[in-house]
Every structure is written in structure tokens, then in C-alpha cells.
Amino acid sequence: MHLFGLNWQLQETEGYAFENGQVKSDGTATNAVTALTTENRVYFQENNTIDTGEVDVGRRAVQDVPPGTFWRSQLFIDQPQSLKFNISVQRGALVGVYGRKGLPPTHTQYDFVELLDGSRLIAKEKRGLVEVEGAGRKSRAVNVHEAEFIRYLDSGTWHLAFYNDGKNTEQVSYNTIIIDTLTECPHNCHGNGDCRSGTCHCFPGFLGPDCSRAACPVLCSGNGQYSRGRCLCYSGWKGTECDVPSNQCIDIHCSGHGICIMGTCNCKHRLQRRQL
């Protein structure tokens, strides 16, 4: 193949089967890799995908998404309607939410997109399943950060994709709720609030009669005092923004090398025990 003035050859990579230019996969998680070679150099292009299929409106879906991976699912809309999306991510997560009717979205082809930065979202405490060494998965309070937005969707199949643009595996969850009265409010609340009896009730982070203005963030999450460029947390809170309860770890995954027990990372093997 001649491209950019160079002669290229497609080369099969170890561990992947190619058929008609595509990678064959037995599971729902795919890792398509194409290797282009020229002058003894190899260039790789990857497209990692997890597909959980169709998700019913109103049901919450949860998935651990590795870095650089799309988590895909589909919603079937039987009639045009507005949907409210409730999305939960971990603190520090960088997630792109893409939606497209009829076809899977990509970074450049979509009908709507929302970019979420977990550190800028409102923190809430929820019950969740976490790994406890020697005891499997147990229910425990988990600090999550939530985002909400509303989109008007025509009837048909809508493809959703959540892309993890961070460096760590992130747990992402979402559900959808049908909104019936959105058209009564000015500018449909710009998708940043709920419409109730003709009045916009803005989601956290937005202000104004039509929820069009971004609100200033609450200093130290309301759990501390700001002094000389840093937050001094009240008792029971910790973290740079005082948004993590003291009995939880700032990094709930302990960098993948330990278990969080009562706010302290207990490291595995020979790694030193440290506070996170």
C-alpha cells in the first residue's frame, strides 16, 4: 500500500485474527489492532470497546471502564421524548459521553456530547460494592460525583458511548428518566434543569431562570475553610477539596496495589502502607 510517499504493509499482530480487514472477537469486549510497517518500523492503531447491548429506559447500568476504552450501549426510544441522563463517576475521572442515532458514535461523529471532569462535579455518598481482601465484594459507602443533563431524542435506536480519557480504570454508571413537561419552561432550561409547573429547577452547577449560567463552585465543598491557597478541612473530611469523608480513601482503588480499609490503603505484597 502506497501512502504519504512510503510503501506500507499490513502486518498481523500476535494474538489477533484478521478477516476482511477487521479483527474477529469472541466476546463483547473488543481490541482492534492494525499494524502498519515501513522501513522496519511498526505503528499501531487501537480501538478498545466494551458493548453491553440494549439498556431499558429507567434501568441503571454500571461498568468498570479501562483507560482509553469506549463503553457502548443502546437505548430504544419508541416515541420522540426528552430524557434526563443521571451519570455517576469517581472523583478525578475524565469521561466523554457521546450519543448518536442509528450508528455507534465516535470522537468526531455524534449527535450530542458531554465532557465530564469528576473533580468539578457535585460529590454524593452512595452505597456500592467494593473489593475487600479475603471477603470478596461487600456493600460500603462510596463517594461518587454526579452529572445530569437532558436531551430530546427522536424515536429509534440511540447508541451511547462513554469514553475513559483518564489513566486509571473508572467505574461509570448511568440511568435515564423520561421528562414530560420540559417544553413549558423557557429555552427548555437549556438541558441544565428540571421543568416543574413552568419553572426551571436547575441542576447543581447552574443558575438563572433558564439555567443558562454556570454557578461558581463551592469552596472546599462546604466542608472546610479556604486559607492561603488551600482548604483546611473540618473534622470528618479530607482531600484537596475537602470532599472525601475521612473514613474513605482519596483513591478508592489504592492505585490498583491495595485495599481501602477505613480511609487507609493497605498495600499488597511488598509495597509500603500509605495514607491516600
PDB file of C-alpha atoms in Angstrom:
ATOM      1  CA  MET A   1       0.000   0.000   0.000  1.00  0.00           C
ATOM      2  CA  HIS A   2       1.425   3.387  -1.034  1.00  0.00           C
ATOM      3  CA  LEU A   3       0.643   6.261   1.360  1.00  0.00           C
ATOM      4  CA  PHE A   4       2.382   9.569   2.170  1.00  0.00           C
ATOM      5  CA  GLY A   5       5.129   8.728  -0.312  1.00  0.00           C
ATOM      6  CA  LEU A   6       6.031   5.488   1.516  1.00  0.00           C
ATOM      7  CA  ASN A   7       5.332   1.815   0.859  1.00  0.00           C
ATOM      8  CA  TRP A   8       3.292   0.287   3.720  1.00  0.00           C
ATOM      9  CA  GLN A   9       2.400  -3.347   4.511  1.00  0.00           C
ATOM     10  CA  LEU A  10      -0.427  -4.596   6.725  1.00  0.00           C
ATOM     11  CA  GLN A  11       1.009  -6.979   9.278  1.00  0.00           C
ATOM     12  CA  GLU A  12      -0.973  -9.366  11.504  1.00  0.00           C
ATOM     13  CA  THR A  13      -0.132  -8.947  15.172  1.00  0.00           C
ATOM     14  CA  GLU A  14       0.254 -11.838  17.585  1.00  0.00           C
ATOM     15  CA  GLY A  15      -2.932 -12.802  19.384  1.00  0.00           C
ATOM     16  CA  TYR A  16      -5.350 -11.236  16.858  1.00  0.00           C
ATOM     17  CA  ALA A  17      -7.229 -12.853  13.981  1.00  0.00           C
ATOM     18  CA  PHE A  18      -7.938 -10.694  10.918  1.00  0.00           C
ATOM     19  CA  GLU A  19     -10.769 -11.237   8.472  1.00  0.00           C
ATOM     20  CA  ASN A  20     -11.680  -8.804   5.667  1.00  0.00           C
ATOM     21  CA  GLY A  21      -9.586  -6.120   7.333  1.00  0.00           C
ATOM     22  CA  GLN A  22     -11.295  -6.441  10.730  1.00  0.00           C
ATOM     23  CA  VAL A  23     -10.440  -8.193  13.961  1.00  0.00           C
ATOM     24  CA  LYS A  24     -12.517 -11.241  14.944  1.00  0.00           C
ATOM     25  CA  SER A  25     -13.687 -11.226  18.557  1.00  0.00           C
ATOM     26  CA  ASP A  26     -15.456 -13.875  20.610  1.00  0.00           C
ATOM     27  CA  GLY A  27     -16.679 -11.558  23.408  1.00  0.00           C
ATOM     28  CA  THR A  28     -18.361  -8.226  23.769  1.00  0.00           C
ATOM     29  CA  ALA A  29     -15.071  -6.529  24.698  1.00  0.00           C
ATOM     30  CA  THR A  30     -13.004  -5.902  21.567  1.00  0.00           C
ATOM     31  CA  ASN A  31      -9.494  -4.680  20.956  1.00  0.00           C
ATOM     32  CA  ALA A  32      -8.992  -3.988  17.251  1.00  0.00           C
ATOM     33  CA  VAL A  33      -5.320  -3.511  16.375  1.00  0.00           C
ATOM     34  CA  THR A  34      -3.921  -2.690  12.934  1.00  0.00           C
ATOM     35  CA  ALA A  35      -0.161  -2.722  12.441  1.00  0.00           C
ATOM     36  CA  LEU A  36       1.362  -0.693   9.588  1.00  0.00           C
ATOM     37  CA  THR A  37       5.022  -1.362   8.809  1.00  0.00           C
ATOM     38  CA  THR A  38       7.523   0.634   6.805  1.00  0.00           C
ATOM     39  CA  GLU A  39      11.315   0.707   6.943  1.00  0.00           C
ATOM     40  CA  ASN A  40      11.414  -1.706   9.921  1.00  0.00           C
ATOM     41  CA  ARG A  41       9.057   0.491  11.984  1.00  0.00           C
ATOM     42  CA  VAL A  42       5.664  -0.628  13.290  1.00  0.00           C
ATOM     43  CA  TYR A  43       2.762   1.761  14.042  1.00  0.00           C
ATOM     44  CA  PHE A  44      -0.319   0.585  15.991  1.00  0.00           C
ATOM     45  CA  GLN A  45      -3.866   1.906  15.921  1.00  0.00           C
ATOM     46  CA  GLU A  46      -6.212   0.654  18.685  1.00  0.00           C
ATOM     47  CA  ASN A  47      -9.961   0.837  19.253  1.00  0.00           C
ATOM     48  CA  ASN A  48     -10.911  -0.730  22.604  1.00  0.00           C
ATOM     49  CA  THR A  49     -14.629  -1.266  23.127  1.00  0.00           C
ATOM     50  CA  ILE A  50     -16.954  -2.799  25.731  1.00  0.00           C
ATOM     51  CA  ASP A  51     -20.530  -3.309  24.477  1.00  0.00           C
ATOM     52  CA  THR A  52     -23.308  -4.169  26.954  1.00  0.00           C
ATOM     53  CA  GLY A  53     -26.114  -4.093  24.396  1.00  0.00           C
ATOM     54  CA  GLU A  54     -29.561  -2.552  24.898  1.00  0.00           C
ATOM     55  CA  VAL A  55     -30.405  -0.892  28.217  1.00  0.00           C
ATOM     56  CA  ASP A  56     -34.038  -0.210  29.138  1.00  0.00           C
ATOM     57  CA  VAL A  57     -35.040   3.378  29.877  1.00  0.00           C
ATOM     58  CA  GLY A  58     -35.135   3.799  33.657  1.00  0.00           C
ATOM     59  CA  ARG A  59     -32.666   0.992  34.439  1.00  0.00           C
ATOM     60  CA  ARG A  60     -29.240   1.841  35.876  1.00  0.00           C
ATOM     61  CA  ALA A  61     -26.239   0.360  34.081  1.00  0.00           C
ATOM     62  CA  VAL A  62     -22.790   0.077  35.712  1.00  0.00           C
ATOM     63  CA  GLN A  63     -19.434  -0.711  34.110  1.00  0.00           C
ATOM     64  CA  ASP A  64     -15.731  -0.586  35.005  1.00  0.00           C
ATOM     65  CA  VAL A  65     -14.148   1.172  32.025  1.00  0.00           C
ATOM     66  CA  PRO A  66     -10.368   0.794  31.443  1.00  0.00           C
ATOM     67  CA  PRO A  67      -8.416   3.838  30.225  1.00  0.00           C
ATOM     68  CA  GLY A  68      -8.639   4.550  26.507  1.00  0.00           C
ATOM     69  CA  THR A  69     -11.802   2.446  26.172  1.00  0.00           C
ATOM     70  CA  PHE A  70     -15.332   3.089  24.882  1.00  0.00           C
ATOM     71  CA  TRP A  71     -18.192   1.594  26.915  1.00  0.00           C
ATOM     72  CA  ARG A  72     -21.088   1.286  24.481  1.00  0.00           C
ATOM     73  CA  SER A  73     -24.802   0.583  24.966  1.00  0.00           C
ATOM     74  CA  GLN A  74     -28.081   1.312  23.191  1.00  0.00           C
ATOM     75  CA  LEU A  75     -31.434   2.884  24.120  1.00  0.00           C
ATOM     76  CA  PHE A  76     -34.604   2.207  22.136  1.00  0.00           C
ATOM     77  CA  ILE A  77     -36.941   5.229  22.046  1.00  0.00           C
ATOM     78  CA  ASP A  78     -40.449   4.278  20.884  1.00  0.00           C
ATOM     79  CA  GLN A  79     -41.642   7.901  20.510  1.00  0.00           C
ATOM     80  CA  PRO A  80     -39.927  11.310  20.500  1.00  0.00           C
ATOM     81  CA  GLN A  81     -39.337  12.460  24.069  1.00  0.00           C
ATOM     82  CA  SER A  82     -36.932  14.228  26.395  1.00  0.00           C
ATOM     83  CA  LEU A  83     -34.696  12.071  28.579  1.00  0.00           C
ATOM     84  CA  LYS A  84     -32.837  13.102  31.691  1.00  0.00           C
ATOM     85  CA  PHE A  85     -29.434  11.399  31.997  1.00  0.00           C
ATOM     86  CA  ASN A  86     -28.078  10.782  35.526  1.00  0.00           C
ATOM     87  CA  ILE A  87     -24.381   9.853  35.373  1.00  0.00           C
ATOM     88  CA  SER A  88     -22.087   8.891  38.253  1.00  0.00           C
ATOM     89  CA  VAL A  89     -18.288   8.813  38.036  1.00  0.00           C
ATOM     90  CA  GLN A  90     -15.402   8.731  40.510  1.00  0.00           C
ATOM     91  CA  ARG A  91     -13.500  11.819  41.629  1.00  0.00           C
ATOM     92  CA  GLY A  92     -10.827  12.686  39.097  1.00  0.00           C
ATOM     93  CA  ALA A  93     -12.469  10.727  36.257  1.00  0.00           C
ATOM     94  CA  LEU A  94     -12.306  12.251  32.758  1.00  0.00           C
ATOM     95  CA  VAL A  95     -15.208  10.833  30.754  1.00  0.00           C
ATOM     96  CA  GLY A  96     -16.716  11.796  27.408  1.00  0.00           C
ATOM     97  CA  VAL A  97     -20.404  10.918  26.915  1.00  0.00           C
ATOM     98  CA  TYR A  98     -21.410  10.544  23.268  1.00  0.00           C
ATOM     99  CA  GLY A  99     -24.842   9.903  21.726  1.00  0.00           C
ATOM    100  CA  ARG A 100     -25.782   9.148  18.130  1.00  0.00           C
ATOM    101  CA  LYS A 101     -28.959   7.916  16.472  1.00  0.00           C
ATOM    102  CA  GLY A 102     -28.737   4.756  14.384  1.00  0.00           C
ATOM    103  CA  LEU A 103     -24.948   4.297  14.473  1.00  0.00           C
ATOM    104  CA  PRO A 104     -22.248   3.994  17.166  1.00  0.00           C
ATOM    105  CA  PRO A 105     -20.723   7.417  17.895  1.00  0.00           C
ATOM    106  CA  THR A 106     -17.042   8.238  17.610  1.00  0.00           C
ATOM    107  CA  HIS A 107     -14.915  11.135  18.799  1.00  0.00           C
ATOM    108  CA  THR A 108     -15.826  13.083  15.654  1.00  0.00           C
ATOM    109  CA  GLN A 109     -19.267  11.715  14.684  1.00  0.00           C
ATOM    110  CA  TYR A 110     -22.076  12.193  17.220  1.00  0.00           C
ATOM    111  CA  ASP A 111     -25.430  13.936  17.739  1.00  0.00           C
ATOM    112  CA  PHE A 112     -24.575  15.126  21.248  1.00  0.00           C
ATOM    113  CA  VAL A 113     -21.575  15.057  23.569  1.00  0.00           C
ATOM    114  CA  GLU A 114     -20.970  15.907  27.238  1.00  0.00           C
ATOM    115  CA  LEU A 115     -17.460  16.106  28.728  1.00  0.00           C
ATOM    116  CA  LEU A 116     -17.305  15.225  32.429  1.00  0.00           C
ATOM    117  CA  ASP A 117     -14.494  16.053  34.854  1.00  0.00           C
ATOM    118  CA  GLY A 118     -15.187  14.230  38.131  1.00  0.00           C
ATOM    119  CA  SER A 119     -13.225  16.771  40.182  1.00  0.00           C
ATOM    120  CA  ARG A 120     -15.648  19.534  39.102  1.00  0.00           C
ATOM    121  CA  LEU A 121     -18.880  17.645  39.790  1.00  0.00           C
ATOM    122  CA  ILE A 122     -21.034  17.546  42.923  1.00  0.00           C
ATOM    123  CA  ALA A 123     -19.987  14.757  45.327  1.00  0.00           C
ATOM    124  CA  LYS A 124     -22.578  12.432  46.880  1.00  0.00           C
ATOM    125  CA  GLU A 125     -22.266   9.401  49.106  1.00  0.00           C
ATOM    126  CA  LYS A 126     -23.873   6.181  47.850  1.00  0.00           C
ATOM    127  CA  ARG A 127     -23.803   2.518  48.778  1.00  0.00           C
ATOM    128  CA  GLY A 128     -21.687   0.445  46.424  1.00  0.00           C
ATOM    129  CA  LEU A 129     -19.837  -2.851  46.096  1.00  0.00           C
ATOM    130  CA  VAL A 130     -16.095  -2.737  46.797  1.00  0.00           C
ATOM    131  CA  GLU A 131     -13.432  -5.424  46.950  1.00  0.00           C
ATOM    132  CA  VAL A 132     -12.356  -6.430  50.463  1.00  0.00           C
ATOM    133  CA  GLU A 133      -9.349  -8.724  50.727  1.00  0.00           C
ATOM    134  CA  GLY A 134     -10.369 -12.208  51.819  1.00  0.00           C
ATOM    135  CA  ALA A 135     -14.060 -11.301  51.893  1.00  0.00           C
ATOM    136  CA  GLY A 136     -14.961 -10.743  48.238  1.00  0.00           C
ATOM    137  CA  ARG A 137     -17.258  -7.834  47.327  1.00  0.00           C
ATOM    138  CA  LYS A 138     -19.070  -6.025  50.140  1.00  0.00           C
ATOM    139  CA  SER A 139     -21.509  -3.121  50.274  1.00  0.00           C
ATOM    140  CA  ARG A 140     -19.937   0.097  51.556  1.00  0.00           C
ATOM    141  CA  ALA A 141     -20.487   3.858  51.282  1.00  0.00           C
ATOM    142  CA  VAL A 142     -18.691   5.161  48.178  1.00  0.00           C
ATOM    143  CA  ASN A 143     -18.066   8.812  47.335  1.00  0.00           C
ATOM    144  CA  VAL A 144     -19.273   9.431  43.751  1.00  0.00           C
ATOM    145  CA  HIS A 145     -19.603  12.562  41.655  1.00  0.00           C
ATOM    146  CA  GLU A 146     -22.774  13.104  39.649  1.00  0.00           C
ATOM    147  CA  ALA A 147     -23.761  14.922  36.464  1.00  0.00           C
ATOM    148  CA  GLU A 148     -27.222  15.474  34.999  1.00  0.00           C
ATOM    149  CA  PHE A 149     -28.377  16.733  31.605  1.00  0.00           C
ATOM    150  CA  ILE A 150     -31.464  16.484  29.404  1.00  0.00           C
ATOM    151  CA  ARG A 151     -31.604  15.678  25.697  1.00  0.00           C
ATOM    152  CA  TYR A 152     -34.560  15.482  23.288  1.00  0.00           C
ATOM    153  CA  LEU A 153     -34.358  12.177  21.385  1.00  0.00           C
ATOM    154  CA  ASP A 154     -36.320  11.175  18.288  1.00  0.00           C
ATOM    155  CA  SER A 155     -37.821   7.697  18.048  1.00  0.00           C
ATOM    156  CA  GLY A 156     -35.414   4.914  17.087  1.00  0.00           C
ATOM    157  CA  THR A 157     -32.277   3.273  18.445  1.00  0.00           C
ATOM    158  CA  TRP A 158     -29.779   5.602  20.091  1.00  0.00           C
ATOM    159  CA  HIS A 159     -26.205   4.485  20.610  1.00  0.00           C
ATOM    160  CA  LEU A 160     -24.406   5.752  23.721  1.00  0.00           C
ATOM    161  CA  ALA A 161     -20.654   5.663  24.327  1.00  0.00           C
ATOM    162  CA  PHE A 162     -18.713   6.554  27.480  1.00  0.00           C
ATOM    163  CA  TYR A 163     -15.007   7.118  26.801  1.00  0.00           C
ATOM    164  CA  ASN A 164     -12.487   6.959  29.659  1.00  0.00           C
ATOM    165  CA  ASP A 165      -9.865   9.580  28.861  1.00  0.00           C
ATOM    166  CA  GLY A 166      -8.049   9.140  32.182  1.00  0.00           C
ATOM    167  CA  LYS A 167      -5.116   6.963  33.209  1.00  0.00           C
ATOM    168  CA  ASN A 168      -6.986   4.613  35.567  1.00  0.00           C
ATOM    169  CA  THR A 169      -9.923   2.237  35.274  1.00  0.00           C
ATOM    170  CA  GLU A 170     -13.065   4.118  36.303  1.00  0.00           C
ATOM    171  CA  GLN A 171     -16.478   2.857  37.398  1.00  0.00           C
ATOM    172  CA  VAL A 172     -19.174   4.646  35.409  1.00  0.00           C
ATOM    173  CA  SER A 173     -22.920   4.278  35.875  1.00  0.00           C
ATOM    174  CA  TYR A 174     -25.969   5.928  34.354  1.00  0.00           C
ATOM    175  CA  ASN A 175     -29.730   5.777  34.113  1.00  0.00           C
ATOM    176  CA  THR A 176     -32.350   7.708  32.177  1.00  0.00           C
ATOM    177  CA  ILE A 177     -35.708   9.210  33.176  1.00  0.00           C
ATOM    178  CA  ILE A 178     -38.493  10.321  30.821  1.00  0.00           C
ATOM    179  CA  ILE A 179     -39.315  14.047  31.173  1.00  0.00           C
ATOM    180  CA  ASP A 180     -42.872  15.045  30.198  1.00  0.00           C
ATOM    181  CA  THR A 181     -43.171  18.793  30.930  1.00  0.00           C
ATOM    182  CA  LEU A 182     -39.897  20.214  29.628  1.00  0.00           C
ATOM    183  CA  THR A 183     -41.448  22.319  26.831  1.00  0.00           C
ATOM    184  CA  GLU A 184     -43.324  24.540  29.336  1.00  0.00           C
ATOM    185  CA  CYS A 185     -40.101  26.225  30.532  1.00  0.00           C
ATOM    186  CA  PRO A 186     -38.025  28.963  28.835  1.00  0.00           C
ATOM    187  CA  HIS A 187     -35.446  27.536  26.430  1.00  0.00           C
ATOM    188  CA  ASN A 188     -36.187  24.050  27.830  1.00  0.00           C
ATOM    189  CA  CYS A 189     -33.934  25.029  30.782  1.00  0.00           C
ATOM    190  CA  HIS A 190     -31.041  24.614  28.317  1.00  0.00           C
ATOM    191  CA  GLY A 191     -30.971  20.946  29.340  1.00  0.00           C
ATOM    192  CA  ASN A 192     -29.470  22.011  32.671  1.00  0.00           C
ATOM    193  CA  GLY A 193     -32.516  21.682  34.907  1.00  0.00           C
ATOM    194  CA  ASP A 194     -35.918  20.104  35.589  1.00  0.00           C
ATOM    195  CA  CYS A 195     -39.062  21.907  34.477  1.00  0.00           C
ATOM    196  CA  ARG A 196     -41.808  21.931  37.109  1.00  0.00           C
ATOM    197  CA  SER A 197     -45.021  23.891  36.544  1.00  0.00           C
ATOM    198  CA  GLY A 198     -43.268  26.227  34.112  1.00  0.00           C
ATOM    199  CA  THR A 199     -40.290  26.963  36.395  1.00  0.00           C
ATOM    200  CA  CYS A 200     -36.734  25.701  35.893  1.00  0.00           C
ATOM    201  CA  HIS A 201     -35.184  23.951  38.879  1.00  0.00           C
ATOM    202  CA  CYS A 202     -31.505  23.984  37.947  1.00  0.00           C
ATOM    203  CA  PHE A 203     -29.173  21.061  38.379  1.00  0.00           C
ATOM    204  CA  PRO A 204     -26.153  21.609  40.677  1.00  0.00           C
ATOM    205  CA  GLY A 205     -23.659  23.904  38.978  1.00  0.00           C
ATOM    206  CA  PHE A 206     -26.180  26.063  37.055  1.00  0.00           C
ATOM    207  CA  LEU A 207     -28.126  29.267  37.828  1.00  0.00           C
ATOM    208  CA  GLY A 208     -30.666  31.628  36.277  1.00  0.00           C
ATOM    209  CA  PRO A 209     -34.356  31.477  35.309  1.00  0.00           C
ATOM    210  CA  ASP A 210     -33.457  29.212  32.376  1.00  0.00           C
ATOM    211  CA  CYS A 211     -30.395  27.529  33.998  1.00  0.00           C
ATOM    212  CA  SER A 212     -28.111  29.070  31.380  1.00  0.00           C
ATOM    213  CA  ARG A 213     -25.411  30.391  33.738  1.00  0.00           C
ATOM    214  CA  ALA A 214     -22.739  28.236  35.327  1.00  0.00           C
ATOM    215  CA  ALA A 215     -22.581  28.616  39.102  1.00  0.00           C
ATOM    216  CA  CYS A 216     -19.340  29.321  40.898  1.00  0.00           C
ATOM    217  CA  PRO A 217     -18.021  26.213  42.639  1.00  0.00           C
ATOM    218  CA  VAL A 218     -18.481  25.973  46.413  1.00  0.00           C
ATOM    219  CA  LEU A 219     -15.095  26.490  48.055  1.00  0.00           C
ATOM    220  CA  CYS A 220     -13.790  23.412  49.864  1.00  0.00           C
ATOM    221  CA  SER A 221     -17.089  21.652  49.017  1.00  0.00           C
ATOM    222  CA  GLY A 222     -18.628  23.408  52.021  1.00  0.00           C
ATOM    223  CA  ASN A 223     -16.658  21.081  54.315  1.00  0.00           C
ATOM    224  CA  GLY A 224     -13.732  23.347  55.180  1.00  0.00           C
ATOM    225  CA  GLN A 225     -12.263  26.852  55.150  1.00  0.00           C
ATOM    226  CA  TYR A 226     -10.149  28.317  52.360  1.00  0.00           C
ATOM    227  CA  SER A 227      -6.918  29.863  53.645  1.00  0.00           C
ATOM    228  CA  ARG A 228      -3.732  30.910  51.841  1.00  0.00           C
ATOM    229  CA  GLY A 229      -4.474  28.957  48.690  1.00  0.00           C
ATOM    230  CA  ARG A 230      -5.582  25.676  50.266  1.00  0.00           C
ATOM    231  CA  CYS A 231      -8.549  24.115  52.017  1.00  0.00           C
ATOM    232  CA  LEU A 232      -8.437  23.427  55.762  1.00  0.00           C
ATOM    233  CA  CYS A 233     -10.970  20.626  56.194  1.00  0.00           C
ATOM    234  CA  TYR A 234     -13.415  20.326  59.056  1.00  0.00           C
ATOM    235  CA  SER A 235     -13.332  17.202  61.208  1.00  0.00           C
ATOM    236  CA  GLY A 236     -14.540  14.164  59.277  1.00  0.00           C
ATOM    237  CA  TRP A 237     -13.348  15.344  55.848  1.00  0.00           C
ATOM    238  CA  LYS A 238     -10.120  15.261  53.861  1.00  0.00           C
ATOM    239  CA  GLY A 239      -8.729  15.825  50.347  1.00  0.00           C
ATOM    240  CA  THR A 240      -7.635  18.947  48.489  1.00  0.00           C
ATOM    241  CA  GLU A 241     -11.298  19.997  48.136  1.00  0.00           C
ATOM    242  CA  CYS A 242     -12.482  18.524  51.493  1.00  0.00           C
ATOM    243  CA  ASP A 243     -14.865  16.301  49.519  1.00  0.00           C
ATOM    244  CA  VAL A 244     -13.768  12.892  50.801  1.00  0.00           C
ATOM    245  CA  PRO A 245     -15.079  11.517  54.132  1.00  0.00           C
ATOM    246  CA  SER A 246     -12.197  10.731  56.497  1.00  0.00           C
ATOM    247  CA  ASN A 247     -13.178   7.042  56.629  1.00  0.00           C
ATOM    248  CA  GLN A 248     -12.677   6.698  52.869  1.00  0.00           C
ATOM    249  CA  CYS A 249      -9.535   6.682  50.737  1.00  0.00           C
ATOM    250  CA  ILE A 250      -8.937   9.534  48.323  1.00  0.00           C
ATOM    251  CA  ASP A 251      -8.032   6.906  45.714  1.00  0.00           C
ATOM    252  CA  ILE A 252     -10.595   4.151  46.338  1.00  0.00           C
ATOM    253  CA  HIS A 253      -8.590   1.775  44.117  1.00  0.00           C
ATOM    254  CA  CYS A 254      -5.335   2.455  46.014  1.00  0.00           C
ATOM    255  CA  SER A 255      -3.586   2.755  42.630  1.00  0.00           C
ATOM    256  CA  GLY A 256      -4.509  -0.870  41.980  1.00  0.00           C
ATOM    257  CA  HIS A 257      -1.983  -2.104  44.553  1.00  0.00           C
ATOM    258  CA  GLY A 258      -4.019  -2.403  47.731  1.00  0.00           C
ATOM    259  CA  ILE A 259      -7.341  -2.389  49.571  1.00  0.00           C
ATOM    260  CA  CYS A 260      -9.015   0.643  51.177  1.00  0.00           C
ATOM    261  CA  ILE A 261      -9.956  -0.066  54.807  1.00  0.00           C
ATOM    262  CA  MET A 262     -11.375   2.764  56.959  1.00  0.00           C
ATOM    263  CA  GLY A 263      -9.675   5.516  54.988  1.00  0.00           C
ATOM    264  CA  THR A 264      -6.250   3.886  54.747  1.00  0.00           C
ATOM    265  CA  CYS A 265      -4.780   1.991  51.802  1.00  0.00           C
ATOM    266  CA  ASN A 266      -3.409  -1.387  52.905  1.00  0.00           C
ATOM    267  CA  CYS A 267      -0.951  -2.275  50.187  1.00  0.00           C
ATOM    268  CA  LYS A 268      -0.389  -5.731  48.781  1.00  0.00           C
ATOM    269  CA  HIS A 269       2.898  -7.652  48.621  1.00  0.00           C
ATOM    270  CA  ARG A 270       5.955  -5.546  49.462  1.00  0.00           C
ATOM    271  CA  LEU A 271       4.501  -2.125  48.772  1.00  0.00           C
ATOM    272  CA  GLN A 272       4.662   0.254  51.693  1.00  0.00           C
ATOM    273  CA  ARG A 273       1.422   1.006  53.589  1.00  0.00           C
ATOM    274  CA  ARG A 274       0.423   4.602  52.911  1.00  0.00           C
ATOM    275  CA  GLN A 275      -2.382   7.065  53.568  1.00  0.00           C
ATOM    276  CA  LEU A 276      -4.435   8.072  50.472  1.00  0.00           C
TER     277      LEU A 276
END
